[in-house]
Coordinates of C-alpha atoms in Angstrom, one line a residue:
M1311 CA -23.1 12.5 -1.0
S1312 CA -19.5 11.2 -1.0
R1313 CA -17.1 10.4 -4.0
H1314 CA -14.7 7.9 -4.6
P1315 CA -11.3 8.8 -5.0
E1316 CA -8.8 6.5 -7.5
V1317 CA -7.4 3.6 -5.7
L1318 CA -3.9 2.1 -6.7
W1319 CA -3.3 -1.2 -5.4
A1320 CA -0.2 -3.6 -5.0
Q1321 CA 0.7 -6.8 -2.7
R1322 CA 3.6 -8.8 -1.8
A1323 CA 3.4 -12.0 0.3
D1324 CA 2.9 -10.5 3.8
K1325 CA 1.3 -6.6 2.7
V1326 CA -1.0 -5.0 0.9
Y1327 CA -0.7 -1.3 -0.6
L1328 CA -3.4 0.9 -1.3
T1329 CA -3.0 4.4 -2.8
V1330 CA -5.6 6.7 -2.5
A1331 CA -5.2 9.7 -5.5
L1332 CA -6.6 12.5 -3.3
P1333 CA -4.5 15.7 -3.4
D1334 CA -4.4 17.7 -0.1
A1335 CA -6.7 16.0 1.8
K1336 CA -7.6 16.8 5.4
D1337 CA -9.2 14.6 8.1
V1338 CA -7.9 11.5 6.6
S1339 CA -9.4 8.3 8.6
V1340 CA -8.3 4.9 7.9
K1341 CA -9.5 1.8 9.5
C1342 CA -8.6 -1.8 9.5
E1343 CA -10.4 -4.6 11.0
P1344 CA -9.3 -8.3 11.3
Q1345 CA -12.0 -9.7 9.1
G1346 CA -10.5 -7.7 6.0
L1347 CA -12.1 -4.7 6.3
F1348 CA -10.8 -1.4 5.0
S1349 CA -12.5 1.9 5.8
F1350 CA -11.3 5.1 4.3
S1351 CA -12.5 9.1 4.6
A1352 CA -11.4 12.0 3.9
V1353 CA -12.2 15.7 2.9
G1354 CA -11.3 16.7 -0.4
V1355 CA -9.7 20.2 -1.0
Q1356 CA -13.2 22.2 -2.0
G1357 CA -14.9 20.7 0.9
E1358 CA -16.3 17.7 -0.8
S1359 CA -16.6 14.3 1.3
F1360 CA -14.6 11.3 0.1
H1361 CA -15.5 7.6 1.6
F1362 CA -15.3 3.8 1.2
S1363 CA -14.8 0.5 1.9
L1364 CA -13.4 -2.3 0.5
E1365 CA -13.8 -6.1 2.0
L1366 CA -10.5 -7.1 1.1
Y1367 CA -9.8 -11.2 0.3
G1368 CA -7.9 -12.1 3.6
K1369 CA -7.5 -11.1 7.0
L1370 CA -5.5 -8.5 8.1
K1371 CA -3.5 -7.3 11.6
P1372 CA -5.3 -4.8 12.4
E1373 CA -2.9 -3.1 14.5
G1374 CA 0.1 -3.8 11.4
Y1375 CA -0.8 -1.0 9.3
K1376 CA 0.7 2.4 8.3
T1377 CA -0.4 5.3 6.4
N1378 CA 1.1 8.0 4.8
V1379 CA -0.2 11.4 3.9
G1380 CA 0.9 13.0 1.2
L1381 CA 0.4 16.0 -0.8
R1382 CA -0.8 14.1 -4.0
N1383 CA -2.1 11.0 -2.3
I1384 CA -2.6 8.9 1.1
I1385 CA -0.1 5.7 1.1
C1386 CA -1.8 2.7 3.3
S1387 CA 0.8 0.1 3.9
I1388 CA -1.6 -3.4 5.4
Q1389 CA -0.1 -6.3 7.2
K1390 CA -1.7 -9.5 6.3
E1391 CA -2.4 -12.0 8.8
E1392 CA -0.9 -14.9 7.0
K1393 CA 2.0 -14.9 4.3
G1394 CA 0.5 -15.4 1.1
W1395 CA -0.3 -14.1 -2.2
W1396 CA -4.3 -13.1 -2.8
K1397 CA -5.7 -14.1 -6.1
R1398 CA -7.3 -10.5 -6.1
L1399 CA -7.7 -7.8 -4.0
L1400 CA -11.3 -8.0 -3.1
K1401 CA -13.6 -10.8 -1.9
T1402 CA -16.2 -10.8 -4.3
V1403 CA -15.3 -12.5 -7.4
D1404 CA -17.6 -9.7 -8.9
K1405 CA -15.5 -6.9 -11.2
P1406 CA -14.2 -4.6 -8.7
A1407 CA -15.4 -1.0 -8.6
P1408 CA -14.2 1.5 -11.5
Y1409 CA -12.3 3.6 -9.0
I1410 CA -10.2 0.5 -8.0
K1411 CA -6.6 -0.1 -10.4
V1412 CA -3.5 -1.9 -10.4
D1413 CA -0.6 -0.1 -9.1
W1414 CA 2.1 -0.7 -11.7
N1415 CA 4.8 1.2 -9.8
K1416 CA 4.7 -1.0 -7.0
W1417 CA 3.5 -4.3 -8.4
Y1418 CA 5.4 -7.5 -8.0
D1419 CA 4.5 -11.2 -9.2
E1420 CA 5.2 -14.4 -6.9
D1421 CA 8.6 -14.8 -8.4
D1422 CA 9.8 -11.5 -8.9
E1423 CA 9.4 -10.7 -4.8
E1424 CA 11.7 -14.0 -4.3
S1425 CA 14.2 -12.7 -6.4
N1426 CA 14.3 -8.9 -5.1
S1427 CA 14.2 -9.6 -1.3
D1428 CA 17.8 -9.1 -0.7
W1429 CA 17.7 -5.6 -2.3
A1430 CA 14.4 -4.5 -0.1
S1431 CA 15.6 -2.4 2.7
D1432 CA 12.6 -2.3 5.3
G1433 CA 10.6 -3.7 3.0
D1434 CA 7.5 -1.4 2.6
G1435 CA 8.7 2.3 2.0
V1436 CA 6.1 3.6 3.8
E1437 CA 6.5 5.5 7.0
D1438 CA 3.8 6.1 10.1
I1439 CA 2.5 9.3 9.7
N1440 CA 3.2 8.9 13.7
Q1441 CA 7.0 8.6 13.3
E1442 CA 9.4 11.3 14.1
E1443 CA 11.2 12.7 11.4
G1444 CA 14.9 12.2 11.7
S1445 CA 16.7 9.6 9.6
S1446 CA 19.7 11.0 7.4
E1447 CA 19.4 11.7 4.0
D1448 CA 21.2 8.6 2.0
E1449 CA 19.9 6.0 4.9
G1450 CA 19.2 2.8 3.2
M1451 CA 21.3 4.0 -0.1
L1452 CA 23.7 1.5 -1.5
Y1453 CA 26.9 2.9 -3.2
L1454 CA 29.0 1.5 -5.6
P1455 CA 31.5 -0.7 -3.5
D1456 CA 28.4 -2.1 -1.9
L1457 CA 26.2 -2.7 -5.3
E1458 CA 29.4 -4.4 -6.8
K1459 CA 29.6 -6.5 -3.5
A1460 CA 26.1 -7.2 -3.6
R1461 CA 26.1 -8.2 -7.3
G1462 CA 29.0 -10.8 -6.6
K1463 CA 31.8 -8.9 -8.4

């Protein structure tokens, strides 16, 4: 029998973020299908199986997702097929499962995203697990003169 890890979600106009709280996960498998089906499976520290599938509100770009497996969680950045804000995460209007919660740390309202778009570096902050490391430590950092210029001082 598989269990459900806690899943946190947030969105932008072009992306949905799903953070799966599963420390030290092994054999992580993520699939995104164009019609909006998201599937996740992994094995926990003590060998327990975790699996869930979500029928997301809108359609997805199946090749447009990135997954970052960390020590404490798995972060998935999923590209929406069409830009726009979804009313909710899931297609169904029923109350979502208790393991699905809003990720207030990544949450933006539709109005907030427009005003903060100048500050976004590459958009999602999630690296593909297949990409090689090699960027400098301060890449994307704003230094004081740049910050003052951005504020218009």
